[in-house]
XYZ file of C-alpha atoms in Angstrom:
157
model
C 105.607 83.397 208.393
C 104.791 84.311 211.919
C 102.520 87.366 212.698
C 101.667 88.972 216.052
C 98.030 88.032 217.031
C 95.856 88.739 219.983
C 94.338 85.922 221.839
C 91.004 85.960 223.465
C 92.737 86.909 226.781
C 94.143 90.070 225.045
C 97.810 88.873 225.449
C 100.028 88.956 222.407
C 101.313 85.789 220.918
C 103.365 84.891 217.799
C 101.202 82.705 215.699
C 100.501 82.284 211.891
C 97.575 84.226 210.796
C 95.704 81.924 208.343
C 93.294 84.704 207.385
C 96.098 86.894 206.260
C 97.395 83.967 204.220
C 94.198 83.541 202.481
C 93.927 87.225 201.527
C 97.272 86.905 199.898
C 96.319 83.734 198.087
C 95.268 85.602 195.008
C 98.791 85.358 193.451
C 99.044 81.572 194.499
C 95.678 81.013 193.007
C 96.676 82.616 189.685
C 99.993 80.600 189.507
C 98.312 77.445 190.318
C 95.645 78.141 187.566
C 98.412 78.597 185.013
C 100.292 75.420 186.284
C 97.065 73.321 186.178
C 96.336 74.704 182.582
C 99.766 73.694 181.491
C 99.567 70.362 183.135
C 96.247 69.579 181.488
C 97.617 70.754 178.120
C 100.665 68.415 178.473
C 98.240 65.626 179.626
C 96.298 66.132 176.359
C 99.488 66.110 174.094
C 100.432 62.707 175.913
C 97.124 61.323 175.160
C 97.273 62.455 171.437
C 100.631 60.853 171.067
C 99.747 57.632 172.895
C 96.827 57.300 170.361
C 99.095 58.061 167.542
C 101.461 55.411 168.907
C 104.249 57.792 169.043
C 105.318 56.961 172.625
C 107.030 53.986 173.871
C 105.715 52.134 176.948
C 108.600 53.516 179.095
C 107.876 57.056 177.709
C 104.119 56.662 178.436
C 104.857 55.479 181.902
C 107.348 58.309 182.697
C 104.794 60.953 181.351
C 101.976 59.469 183.334
C 104.076 59.417 186.559
C 105.149 62.915 185.943
C 101.795 64.200 185.316
C 100.483 62.413 188.454
C 103.252 63.970 190.588
C 102.401 67.413 189.191
C 98.782 67.078 189.888
C 99.574 65.765 193.425
C 101.710 68.900 193.992
C 99.013 71.314 192.725
C 96.501 69.617 195.099
C 99.073 69.944 197.902
C 99.622 73.669 197.338
C 95.885 74.064 197.150
C 95.563 72.739 200.510
C 98.358 74.895 202.039
C 96.755 78.097 200.618
C 93.261 76.835 201.243
C 92.154 77.100 197.642
C 89.424 74.692 196.444
C 90.927 72.952 193.292
C 87.601 73.848 191.463
C 88.497 77.557 192.060
C 91.433 77.193 189.576
C 88.984 77.174 186.784
C 88.257 80.689 185.799
C 85.151 81.772 183.809
C 86.116 84.272 181.276
C 82.622 85.299 180.315
C 81.887 85.220 176.674
C 85.233 83.099 176.144
C 83.932 80.282 178.386
C 85.945 78.699 181.126
C 89.653 78.254 181.180
C 89.348 74.618 181.979
C 86.752 72.011 180.932
C 84.599 70.394 183.692
C 86.179 67.196 184.956
C 86.006 64.451 182.547
C 84.125 66.303 179.832
C 87.051 66.775 177.510
C 89.105 64.190 175.555
C 91.668 65.391 173.068
C 90.555 65.185 169.493
C 86.863 65.255 170.292
C 84.779 68.243 169.802
C 82.532 69.737 172.373
C 79.670 72.273 172.164
C 81.142 74.751 174.539
C 84.901 74.519 174.388
C 87.147 75.869 177.015
C 90.215 77.788 176.583
C 92.272 74.678 177.368
C 90.412 72.707 174.579
C 91.045 75.741 172.046
C 94.830 75.819 173.069
C 94.976 72.070 172.699
C 93.590 72.260 169.212
C 96.149 75.070 168.200
C 98.898 73.237 169.583
C 97.856 70.177 167.651
C 97.759 72.195 164.237
C 100.229 74.807 164.997
C 100.072 78.681 164.892
C 102.482 81.460 163.998
C 102.270 84.741 165.759
C 104.227 87.635 164.399
C 104.359 91.192 165.776
C 106.205 94.185 166.937
C 106.311 95.444 170.397
C 107.506 99.047 171.419
C 107.922 99.754 175.305
C 108.699 103.320 176.329
C 108.236 105.981 178.895
C 107.166 109.629 178.283
C 106.483 109.462 174.560
C 109.945 107.808 174.118
C 110.207 104.406 172.456
C 113.065 102.772 174.447
C 112.805 99.157 173.483
C 111.561 97.660 170.193
C 110.974 93.968 169.833
C 110.080 92.099 166.744
C 108.509 88.735 167.691
C 107.876 85.737 165.684
C 106.527 82.845 167.692
C 105.797 79.232 166.420
C 103.550 77.371 168.827
C 103.109 73.729 167.945
C 103.065 70.301 169.663
C 104.818 68.748 166.415
C 108.633 68.913 166.077
C 109.645 71.508 163.436
């Protein structure tokens, strides 16, 4: 993306404006945070299945390589958008942080201050059913009615 900038000699030139890019990195930061949350959830599930000896050596190698490549891509995108990887961990106040501090969580172990990632990992491990109705409308008119039933688990059903 090229924007018109003014150099010190007041002449116009076409150059990327990094400060403009940073001001728009909010959406990139949000998306990278979600990707990192999902990556760490998948990593936790790989560890659980490895410990339960449910993965073959080739499956484990393939999963490890894929997780490594995904982590490298997240870090690369952080560089592009000038986002510190630590900024991907959002503090949600009373709910705690989205991600645990580096190296502080191992699937199956209980911590004193669990992060959202840890809670989601536990829920995936035992399973959860969400059931509900959603009505969408405009001007006091219900236009769309959705009945939802979601089964969220890491176990095959």
